[in-house]
Amino acid sequence: MSKFVASTLYRRRRAINAVLALFLVFSIGCSDDPGEEQNANQSQIDAGDADIEPSPDAAPEDATSPNDAEVNDADATAEEDTGTDVGTDVGTDVGTDADENGEPEPQYTDELSQFGITWTFDDDVQYGQFANGDYWVVGPATIVDIDPSSEEDDGRTMNGSMINPVAENGSTQGYDSAMAVSSYDADMNVALDVSTDSPLVVEPGSSLVSTITIEEEEHRPQISDSAVLTVLEEAAAEGSFRPPYSGDDKAIEFNLDDLDYSRLERLDLVDGTPDMADIESKFERPWVDHIPNWNGREAYPSNNMPGYGREIARDVGMGALMLNLDFSDEEKQTLLTSFVQLGIDYHAVAIHGGDANWAPNGGHASGRKFPILFAGMLLDDDEMKAIGDDDEILFGEDAQTFYVEETAPGEYNGGHGGYTEEHEGMAEWGIRHATDRSRDDVDWGASYRRCCTANAWGGFVLAAHIMDAVELWNHDALFDYQDRYMDIEEPGDYNRSWDRPFSEEMWDTYRDDY
């Protein structure tokens, strides 16, 4: 199918879908029996669950390594859906009135709700929304109720909240006491027993990360939903990006007006291009990802974000590619806003103790670097653009890719992996190369090589080529290995591209152009 035909069909499909959506709304509005709402979310991906690379410190029962790296088609098709309704409720009208000079009038409320979580205040607070829809209030804010509540019941505590969580806390968290691996610290749970008699006073300069957790103990993930309420010293300007939830710096540095759309291409759509709304929904909610390595899977809110690094990488790639297709700036704005916010959040996690959060470990650690670099480019922020220059921060895709080198006369890769002279200079992959070269293996069937890593990297690697970001990325081995990988793997197979047909079609259509 030609690019023009694919583009035309896509736009016709969007128009038809819009008409059908209006019809559906009308039908539901007239129905006496709306029926049960179907929950399309999966808390796990079966294939991902079968392929857990255990932490070096984990007991054997915590996770098991697969005998091989293959994922069968039945498992591969059980991909994760990242969200249900992401609509936002609010205690009062969220509309903004204007004064006689056209300036927004302050808005006040004593209750705010988002993603099923409600914060109730002791009095009206001034509030507003950041560019991505998350709420801010002017503080200090006195909260007298968080619904669902967090209480200890027969030794179990659920639905916790944390303020300014950082990776420096490691796997210790205040969200739920029933996580199998990540330890619970009641002192970190600021939502515990909040009431009118025991209010929570949140000072300016705070991000309150509240959760809804799952009743079944040792469930993975243990969290279903999460929302971020930011408490500021003064009202945020319209169009402001939310300060990152991680860390105590809540200075508002970026605005929608800062976005440089010229950094994005407008390539012809390919066959299999998804609806923009479907990709927007993957990024509308905050991705709470501050607990390190594979333990973090317990705390990924299942309705907010994917539950495994492979799916994180896949979705990041899809979002990046969509933003470089032939959509208007207006059509891109919602996805772009959420995607840039994701990069802002990941950067804060990385610099607040997250230098080893995404150390190489099976398929867990992929996909976090690109959003940071992307946000830096779109906002022209030097610190985020320089993320590739920081050798102290590990990112899975970089830490797993390398060039085979002679490390001593007649010895290659330190004697690890079975490499010989014929492999010298080859771009290669190792499951924990940056931290444990003894696990490297020249065998193409090495565990996790094909099931869970490079088969999900193609989207953001291609986007980096398209956006001329390879030099900023500063790790050529990744790009050369991805080319090698895509050339070796069979087209149309999940081992080649975890997202089919879109990401694979984009690669095959555009890789040679860059």
Coordinates of N, CA and C in Angstrom, one line a residue, residues 307-511:
G307 N 3.3 -2.7 32.3 CA 3.8 -3.4 33.4 C 5.1 -4.0 33.3
Y308 N 5.8 -3.8 32.1 CA 7.1 -4.4 31.9 C 7.9 -3.5 30.9
G309 N 9.2 -3.6 31.1 CA 10.0 -2.7 30.3 C 9.9 -2.9 28.8
R310 N 9.6 -4.1 28.3 CA 9.4 -4.3 26.9 C 8.2 -3.5 26.4
E311 N 7.1 -3.5 27.2 CA 5.9 -2.7 26.8 C 6.2 -1.2 26.9
I312 N 6.9 -0.8 27.9 CA 7.3 0.6 28.1 C 8.0 1.1 26.8
A313 N 9.0 0.3 26.4 CA 9.8 0.6 25.2 C 8.9 0.7 24.0
R314 N 8.1 -0.3 23.9 CA 7.2 -0.4 22.7 C 6.3 0.9 22.6
D315 N 5.6 1.3 23.8 CA 4.7 2.4 23.8 C 5.5 3.7 23.5
V316 N 6.7 3.8 24.2 CA 7.5 5.0 23.9 C 7.8 5.2 22.4
G317 N 8.2 4.1 21.8 CA 8.4 4.1 20.4 C 7.2 4.5 19.5
M318 N 6.1 3.9 19.9 CA 4.9 4.2 19.1 C 4.5 5.7 19.3
G319 N 4.6 6.2 20.5 CA 4.3 7.7 20.7 C 5.3 8.6 19.9
A320 N 6.6 8.2 20.0 CA 7.6 9.0 19.3 C 7.3 9.0 17.8
L321 N 7.0 7.9 17.2 CA 6.8 7.8 15.8 C 5.5 8.6 15.4
M322 N 4.4 8.4 16.1 CA 3.2 9.2 15.8 C 3.5 10.7 15.8
L323 N 4.3 11.2 16.7 CA 4.6 12.6 16.7 C 5.4 13.1 15.5
N324 N 6.0 12.2 14.8 CA 6.7 12.5 13.6 C 6.0 12.2 12.3
L325 N 4.7 12.0 12.4 CA 3.9 11.7 11.2 C 3.2 13.0 10.8
D326 N 2.5 12.9 9.6 CA 1.9 14.1 9.0 C 0.6 14.4 9.7
F327 N 0.6 14.9 10.9 CA -0.5 15.4 11.7 C -0.2 16.9 11.9
S328 N -1.2 17.7 12.0 CA -1.0 19.1 12.3 C -0.5 19.3 13.8
D329 N 0.0 20.5 14.0 CA 0.5 20.7 15.4 C -0.7 20.6 16.4
E330 N -1.9 21.0 16.0 CA -3.0 20.9 16.9 C -3.4 19.4 17.1
E331 N -3.3 18.6 16.1 CA -3.6 17.2 16.3 C -2.5 16.5 17.2
K332 N -1.3 17.0 17.2 CA -0.2 16.4 17.9 C -0.2 16.9 19.4
Q333 N -0.9 18.0 19.7 CA -0.6 18.7 20.9 C -0.9 17.8 22.2
T334 N -2.0 17.1 22.2 CA -2.3 16.3 23.4 C -1.3 15.3 23.7
L335 N -0.9 14.5 22.7 CA 0.1 13.4 22.8 C 1.4 14.1 23.1
L336 N 1.8 15.1 22.4 CA 3.1 15.8 22.7 C 3.2 16.3 24.1
T337 N 2.1 16.9 24.6 CA 2.2 17.4 26.0 C 2.4 16.3 27.0
S338 N 1.7 15.2 26.9 CA 1.9 14.1 27.8 C 3.2 13.4 27.6
F339 N 3.7 13.3 26.4 CA 5.0 12.7 26.1 C 6.2 13.5 26.7
V340 N 6.1 14.8 26.6 CA 7.1 15.7 27.1 C 7.1 15.7 28.7
Q341 N 5.8 15.6 29.2 CA 5.7 15.5 30.7 C 6.4 14.2 31.2
L342 N 6.2 13.1 30.4 CA 6.9 11.9 30.8 C 8.4 12.0 30.8
G343 N 8.9 12.7 29.9 CA 10.4 13.0 29.9 C 10.8 13.8 31.0
I344 N 10.1 14.8 31.4 CA 10.4 15.6 32.6 C 10.4 14.8 33.8
D345 N 9.4 13.9 34.0 CA 9.3 13.0 35.1 C 10.5 12.1 35.2
Y346 N 10.8 11.4 34.1 CA 11.9 10.4 34.0 C 13.2 11.1 34.4
H347 N 13.4 12.3 33.9 CA 14.7 13.0 34.2 C 14.8 13.2 35.7
A348 N 13.8 13.6 36.3 CA 13.8 13.8 37.8 C 14.1 12.5 38.5
V349 N 13.5 11.4 38.1 CA 13.8 10.2 38.7 C 15.3 9.8 38.6
A350 N 15.8 10.0 37.4 CA 17.2 9.7 37.1 C 18.2 10.5 38.0
I351 N 17.9 11.8 38.2 CA 18.9 12.6 38.9 C 18.7 12.6 40.4
H352 N 17.6 12.0 40.8 CA 17.4 11.9 42.3 C 17.6 10.5 42.8
G353 N 18.7 10.0 42.5 CA 19.1 8.7 42.9 C 18.8 7.5 42.0
G354 N 18.3 7.8 40.8 CA 17.9 6.8 39.9 C 19.0 6.4 38.9
D355 N 20.3 6.6 39.2 CA 21.3 6.3 38.3 C 21.4 4.8 38.0
A356 N 20.9 4.0 38.9 CA 21.0 2.5 38.6 C 19.6 1.9 38.5
N357 N 18.5 2.8 38.5 CA 17.2 2.2 38.4 C 16.9 1.3 37.2
W358 N 17.6 1.7 36.1 CA 17.3 0.9 34.9 C 18.6 0.3 34.4
A359 N 19.3 -0.4 35.4 CA 20.4 -1.2 35.1 C 20.0 -2.3 34.2
P360 N 20.9 -2.9 33.4 CA 20.6 -3.9 32.4 C 20.1 -5.2 33.2
N361 N 19.0 -5.7 32.8 CA 18.4 -6.8 33.6 C 17.3 -7.4 32.8
G362 N 17.5 -8.3 31.9 CA 16.5 -8.9 31.1 C 15.7 -7.8 30.3
G363 N 14.4 -7.8 30.3 CA 13.6 -6.8 29.6 C 13.1 -5.7 30.4
H364 N 13.6 -5.5 31.6 CA 12.9 -4.6 32.5 C 13.3 -3.1 32.3
A365 N 14.5 -2.9 31.8 CA 15.0 -1.5 31.9 C 15.0 -0.6 30.7
S366 N 14.2 -1.0 29.7 CA 14.2 -0.3 28.4 C 13.2 0.8 28.4
G367 N 13.5 1.8 27.5 CA 12.5 2.8 27.2 C 12.5 4.1 27.9
R368 N 13.4 4.3 28.9 CA 13.3 5.5 29.8 C 14.2 6.6 29.2
K369 N 15.2 6.4 28.5 CA 16.1 7.4 28.0 C 15.5 8.3 27.0
F370 N 14.8 7.7 26.0 CA 14.3 8.5 24.9 C 13.3 9.6 25.3
P371 N 12.4 9.4 26.2 CA 11.5 10.5 26.6 C 12.3 11.7 27.2
I372 N 13.3 11.4 27.9 CA 14.1 12.5 28.5 C 14.8 13.3 27.4
L373 N 15.4 12.6 26.5 CA 16.1 13.3 25.4 C 15.1 14.1 24.5
F374 N 14.0 13.5 24.3 CA 12.9 14.1 23.5 C 12.4 15.4 24.1
A375 N 12.1 15.3 25.4 CA 11.7 16.5 26.1 C 12.7 17.6 26.1
G376 N 14.0 17.2 26.2 CA 15.1 18.2 26.1 C 15.1 18.9 24.8
M377 N 14.9 18.1 23.7 CA 14.9 18.7 22.4 C 13.8 19.6 22.1
L378 N 12.6 19.2 22.5 CA 11.4 20.0 22.2 C 11.3 21.2 23.1
L379 N 11.9 21.2 24.3 CA 11.9 22.4 25.2 C 13.2 23.1 25.1
D380 N 14.2 22.6 24.3 CA 15.5 23.2 24.2 C 16.1 23.3 25.6
D381 N 16.1 22.3 26.4 CA 16.6 22.3 27.8 C 18.0 21.5 27.7
D382 N 19.0 22.3 28.1 CA 20.4 21.7 27.9 C 20.6 20.5 28.8
E383 N 20.0 20.6 30.0 CA 20.3 19.5 31.0 C 19.7 18.1 30.5
M384 N 18.4 18.2 30.0 CA 17.8 17.0 29.5 C 18.5 16.5 28.2
K385 N 18.8 17.5 27.4 CA 19.5 17.1 26.1 C 20.9 16.4 26.3
A386 N 21.5 16.7 27.5 CA 22.8 16.2 27.8 C 22.7 14.8 28.6
I387 N 21.5 14.2 28.6 CA 21.4 13.0 29.4 C 22.3 11.9 28.9
G388 N 22.6 11.9 27.6 CA 23.5 10.9 27.0 C 25.0 11.1 27.4
D389 N 25.3 12.3 28.0 CA 26.7 12.5 28.4 C 27.0 12.0 29.8
D390 N 25.9 11.6 30.5 CA 26.1 11.3 31.9 C 26.4 9.7 32.0
D391 N 27.6 9.4 32.1 CA 28.0 8.0 32.2 C 27.6 7.3 33.5
E392 N 27.2 8.0 34.4 CA 26.8 7.5 35.7 C 25.4 6.9 35.7
I393 N 24.5 7.4 34.8 CA 23.2 6.9 34.7 C 23.0 5.8 33.7
L394 N 22.5 4.6 34.2 CA 22.4 3.5 33.4 C 21.0 3.4 32.7
F395 N 21.0 3.2 31.4 CA 19.7 2.9 30.7 C 19.8 1.5 30.1
G396 N 18.8 0.7 30.2 CA 18.9 -0.6 29.8 C 19.4 -0.9 28.4
E397 N 18.8 -0.1 27.4 CA 19.2 -0.3 26.0 C 20.7 0.0 25.7
D398 N 21.2 1.0 26.4 CA 22.6 1.3 26.3 C 23.5 0.3 27.0
A399 N 23.1 0.0 28.2 CA 23.9 -0.9 29.0 C 23.9 -2.3 28.5
Q400 N 23.1 -2.7 27.6 CA 23.0 -4.0 27.0 C 23.7 -4.1 25.6
T401 N 24.1 -3.0 25.1 CA 24.7 -3.0 23.7 C 26.1 -2.5 23.8
F402 N 27.0 -3.1 22.9 CA 28.4 -2.8 22.9 C 29.0 -3.2 21.6
Y403 N 30.3 -2.8 21.4 CA 31.1 -3.3 20.3 C 32.0 -4.4 20.8
V404 N 32.1 -5.5 20.2 CA 33.1 -6.5 20.6 C 34.5 -6.0 20.3
E405 N 35.3 -6.0 21.4 CA 36.7 -5.5 21.3 C 37.7 -6.6 21.7
E406 N 38.9 -6.4 21.2 CA 40.0 -7.3 21.7 C 40.5 -6.6 23.0
T407 N 40.4 -7.3 24.1 CA 40.7 -6.8 25.4 C 42.1 -7.2 25.9
A408 N 42.7 -8.2 25.2 CA 44.0 -8.7 25.5 C 44.4 -9.4 24.2
P409 N 45.7 -9.6 24.0 CA 46.1 -10.3 22.7 C 45.4 -11.7 22.6
G410 N 44.6 -11.8 21.5 CA 43.8 -13.0 21.3 C 42.6 -13.2 22.1
E411 N 42.3 -12.2 23.0 CA 41.2 -12.3 23.9 C 40.1 -11.2 23.6
Y412 N 38.9 -11.6 23.5 CA 37.8 -10.6 23.2 C 36.8 -10.5 24.2
N413 N 36.3 -9.3 24.5 CA 35.3 -9.0 25.5 C 35.7 -9.6 26.9
G414 N 37.0 -9.5 27.2 CA 37.4 -10.0 28.5 C 37.4 -11.5 28.6
G415 N 37.3 -12.2 27.5 CA 37.1 -13.6 27.6 C 35.7 -14.1 27.8
H416 N 34.8 -13.2 27.8 CA 33.4 -13.6 28.1 C 32.6 -13.7 26.8
G417 N 31.7 -14.6 26.7 CA 30.7 -14.7 25.7 C 31.0 -15.5 24.5
G418 N 32.2 -16.0 24.4 CA 32.5 -16.9 23.2 C 32.9 -16.1 22.0
Y419 N 33.3 -14.9 22.1 CA 33.7 -14.0 20.9 C 35.1 -14.3 20.5
T420 N 35.3 -14.2 19.2 CA 36.6 -14.5 18.5 C 37.0 -13.3 17.6
E421 N 38.1 -13.5 17.0 CA 38.6 -12.4 16.1 C 37.5 -12.1 15.0
E422 N 36.7 -13.0 14.6 CA 35.8 -12.7 13.5 C 34.7 -11.8 14.0
H423 N 34.5 -11.7 15.3 CA 33.4 -10.8 15.9 C 33.9 -9.4 16.2
E424 N 35.2 -9.1 16.1 CA 35.7 -7.8 16.5 C 35.1 -6.7 15.7
G425 N 34.6 -5.7 16.5 CA 34.0 -4.6 15.9 C 32.5 -4.7 15.7
M426 N 31.9 -5.9 16.0 CA 30.5 -6.2 15.8 C 29.7 -5.5 16.9
A427 N 28.6 -4.9 16.5 CA 27.6 -4.4 17.5 C 26.9 -5.5 18.1
E428 N 26.9 -5.6 19.4 CA 26.4 -6.8 20.1 C 25.5 -6.5 21.3
W429 N 24.9 -7.5 21.8 CA 23.9 -7.3 22.9 C 24.4 -8.3 24.0
G430 N 24.3 -7.8 25.3 CA 24.5 -8.7 26.4 C 23.5 -8.4 27.5
I431 N 23.0 -9.4 28.1 CA 21.8 -9.3 29.1 C 22.2 -8.3 30.2
R432 N 23.4 -8.3 30.7 CA 23.8 -7.4 31.8 C 25.2 -6.9 31.4
H433 N 25.5 -6.5 30.2 CA 26.8 -6.3 29.8 C 27.5 -5.2 30.6
A434 N 26.9 -4.1 30.9 CA 27.6 -3.0 31.6 C 27.9 -3.3 33.1
T435 N 27.2 -4.3 33.6 CA 27.4 -4.6 35.0 C 27.9 -6.0 35.3
D436 N 27.8 -6.9 34.3 CA 28.3 -8.3 34.4 C 28.5 -8.9 33.1
R437 N 29.8 -8.7 32.5 CA 30.1 -9.2 31.2 C 30.1 -10.7 31.1
S438 N 30.2 -11.4 32.3 CA 30.3 -12.8 32.3 C 29.0 -13.4 31.8
R439 N 27.9 -12.6 31.7 CA 26.6 -13.1 31.2 C 26.4 -12.9 29.7
D440 N 27.4 -12.3 29.1 CA 27.3 -12.1 27.6 C 27.4 -13.4 26.9
D441 N 26.7 -13.5 25.7 CA 26.7 -14.8 25.0 C 26.5 -14.5 23.5
V442 N 27.4 -14.9 22.7 CA 27.4 -14.7 21.3 C 26.2 -15.4 20.6
D443 N 25.6 -16.4 21.3 CA 24.5 -17.2 20.7 C 23.3 -16.3 20.5
W444 N 22.8 -16.3 19.3 CA 21.6 -15.5 18.9 C 20.4 -15.8 19.7
G445 N 20.4 -17.0 20.3 CA 19.2 -17.4 21.1 C 19.4 -17.2 22.6
A446 N 20.4 -16.4 22.9 CA 20.7 -16.1 24.3 C 19.4 -15.5 25.0
S447 N 19.2 -15.9 26.3 CA 18.0 -15.4 27.0 C 17.8 -13.9 26.9
Y448 N 16.6 -13.6 26.6 CA 16.1 -12.2 26.5 C 16.6 -11.4 25.3
R449 N 17.4 -12.0 24.5 CA 17.9 -11.2 23.3 C 16.7 -11.0 22.3
R450 N 15.9 -12.0 22.1 CA 14.9 -11.9 21.1 C 13.5 -11.6 21.6
C451 N 13.2 -12.0 22.8 CA 11.8 -11.9 23.3 C 11.4 -10.6 23.8
C452 N 12.4 -9.8 24.4 CA 12.0 -8.8 25.4 C 12.8 -7.5 25.3
T453 N 13.7 -7.4 24.4 CA 14.5 -6.2 24.4 C 14.5 -5.5 23.0
A454 N 15.4 -5.9 22.1 CA 15.5 -5.1 20.8 C 14.2 -5.2 20.0
N455 N 13.4 -6.2 20.2 CA 12.2 -6.3 19.5 C 11.2 -5.2 19.9
A456 N 11.5 -4.5 20.9 CA 10.7 -3.3 21.4 C 11.4 -2.0 21.2
W457 N 12.6 -2.0 20.8 CA 13.4 -0.8 20.7 C 13.3 -0.1 19.3
G458 N 12.8 -0.8 18.3 CA 12.8 -0.2 17.0 C 12.1 1.1 16.8
G459 N 11.0 1.3 17.5 CA 10.3 2.6 17.4 C 11.1 3.8 17.8
F460 N 11.6 3.7 19.0 CA 12.3 4.9 19.5 C 13.7 5.1 18.9
V461 N 14.3 4.0 18.5 CA 15.6 4.1 17.7 C 15.4 4.7 16.4
L462 N 14.3 4.3 15.7 CA 14.0 5.0 14.4 C 13.7 6.5 14.6
A463 N 12.9 6.8 15.7 CA 12.5 8.2 16.0 C 13.8 9.0 16.2
A464 N 14.8 8.4 16.9 CA 16.0 9.2 17.2 C 16.7 9.5 15.8
H465 N 16.7 8.5 14.9 CA 17.3 8.8 13.6 C 16.5 9.9 12.9
I466 N 15.2 9.8 12.9 CA 14.3 10.8 12.2 C 14.6 12.2 12.8
M467 N 14.7 12.3 14.1 CA 14.9 13.6 14.7 C 16.3 14.1 14.8
D468 N 17.2 13.3 14.2 CA 18.6 13.7 14.2 C 19.2 13.8 15.7
A469 N 18.8 12.8 16.4 CA 19.2 12.7 17.9 C 20.2 11.7 18.2
V470 N 20.8 11.0 17.2 CA 21.7 10.0 17.4 C 23.0 10.5 18.1
E471 N 23.5 11.6 17.7 CA 24.7 12.2 18.3 C 24.4 12.6 19.7
L472 N 23.2 13.2 20.0 CA 22.9 13.5 21.4 C 22.7 12.3 22.2
W473 N 22.2 11.2 21.6 CA 22.1 10.0 22.4 C 23.4 9.5 22.9
N474 N 24.4 9.5 22.0 CA 25.8 9.3 22.5 C 26.1 7.8 22.8
H475 N 25.5 6.9 22.1 CA 25.8 5.5 22.3 C 25.6 4.8 20.9
D476 N 26.5 4.8 20.0 CA 26.4 4.3 18.7 C 26.1 2.8 18.7
A477 N 26.6 2.1 19.6 CA 26.4 0.6 19.6 C 24.9 0.3 19.6
L478 N 24.1 1.0 20.3 CA 22.7 0.7 20.2 C 22.1 0.8 18.8
F479 N 22.5 1.8 18.1 CA 21.9 2.1 16.8 C 22.4 1.0 15.8
D480 N 23.7 0.7 15.9 CA 24.3 -0.3 15.0 C 23.7 -1.7 15.3
Y481 N 23.5 -2.0 16.6 CA 23.0 -3.3 16.9 C 21.5 -3.4 16.5
Q482 N 20.8 -2.3 16.6 CA 19.4 -2.4 16.2 C 19.3 -2.6 14.7
D483 N 20.1 -2.0 13.9 CA 20.2 -2.3 12.4 C 20.5 -3.7 12.2
R484 N 21.5 -4.3 12.9 CA 21.8 -5.7 12.7 C 20.7 -6.6 13.1
Y485 N 20.0 -6.2 14.2 CA 18.9 -7.1 14.7 C 17.8 -7.1 13.7
M486 N 17.4 -6.0 13.2 CA 16.3 -5.9 12.3 C 16.6 -6.6 11.0
D487 N 17.8 -6.6 10.6 CA 18.2 -7.3 9.3 C 18.2 -8.8 9.5
I488 N 18.5 -9.3 10.7 CA 18.6 -10.7 11.0 C 17.2 -11.3 11.2
E489 N 16.4 -10.7 12.0 CA 15.1 -11.2 12.3 C 14.1 -11.2 11.1
E490 N 13.2 -12.2 11.1 CA 12.3 -12.4 10.1 C 11.2 -11.3 10.1
P491 N 10.9 -10.6 9.0 CA 9.8 -9.6 9.0 C 8.5 -10.3 9.3
G492 N 7.7 -9.5 10.1 CA 6.3 -10.0 10.4 C 6.3 -10.8 11.7
D493 N 7.4 -11.0 12.3 CA 7.4 -11.9 13.5 C 7.6 -11.0 14.8
Y494 N 7.0 -11.4 15.9 CA 7.1 -10.6 17.1 C 8.5 -10.5 17.6
N495 N 9.3 -11.5 17.3 CA 10.7 -11.4 17.7 C 11.4 -10.2 17.0
R496 N 10.9 -9.8 15.9 CA 11.5 -8.6 15.2 C 10.9 -7.3 15.7
S497 N 9.6 -7.3 15.9 CA 8.9 -6.1 16.3 C 7.7 -6.4 17.2
W498 N 7.8 -6.0 18.5 CA 6.8 -6.3 19.4 C 5.5 -5.6 19.1
D499 N 5.6 -4.4 18.4 CA 4.4 -3.7 17.9 C 4.4 -3.9 16.4
R500 N 3.3 -4.6 16.0 CA 3.1 -4.9 14.5 C 1.6 -4.5 14.2
P501 N 1.3 -3.9 13.1 CA 2.3 -3.7 12.0 C 3.0 -2.3 12.0
F502 N 2.5 -1.4 12.9 CA 2.9 0.0 12.8 C 4.4 0.3 12.9
S503 N 5.0 -0.1 14.1 CA 6.4 0.2 14.2 C 7.2 -0.5 13.2
E504 N 6.9 -1.7 12.9 CA 7.7 -2.4 11.9 C 7.6 -1.8 10.6
E505 N 6.3 -1.4 10.2 CA 6.1 -0.8 8.9 C 6.9 0.5 8.8
M506 N 6.9 1.3 9.9 CA 7.6 2.5 9.9 C 9.1 2.3 9.7
W507 N 9.6 1.3 10.4 CA 11.1 0.9 10.2 C 11.4 0.6 8.7
D508 N 10.6 -0.3 8.2 CA 10.8 -0.8 6.8 C 10.6 0.3 5.8
T509 N 9.8 1.3 6.1 CA 9.5 2.3 5.2 C 10.5 3.4 5.2
Y510 N 11.0 3.8 6.4 CA 11.8 5.0 6.6 C 13.2 4.8 7.1
R511 N 13.6 3.6 7.5 CA 14.9 3.5 8.1 C 16.0 3.9 7.1

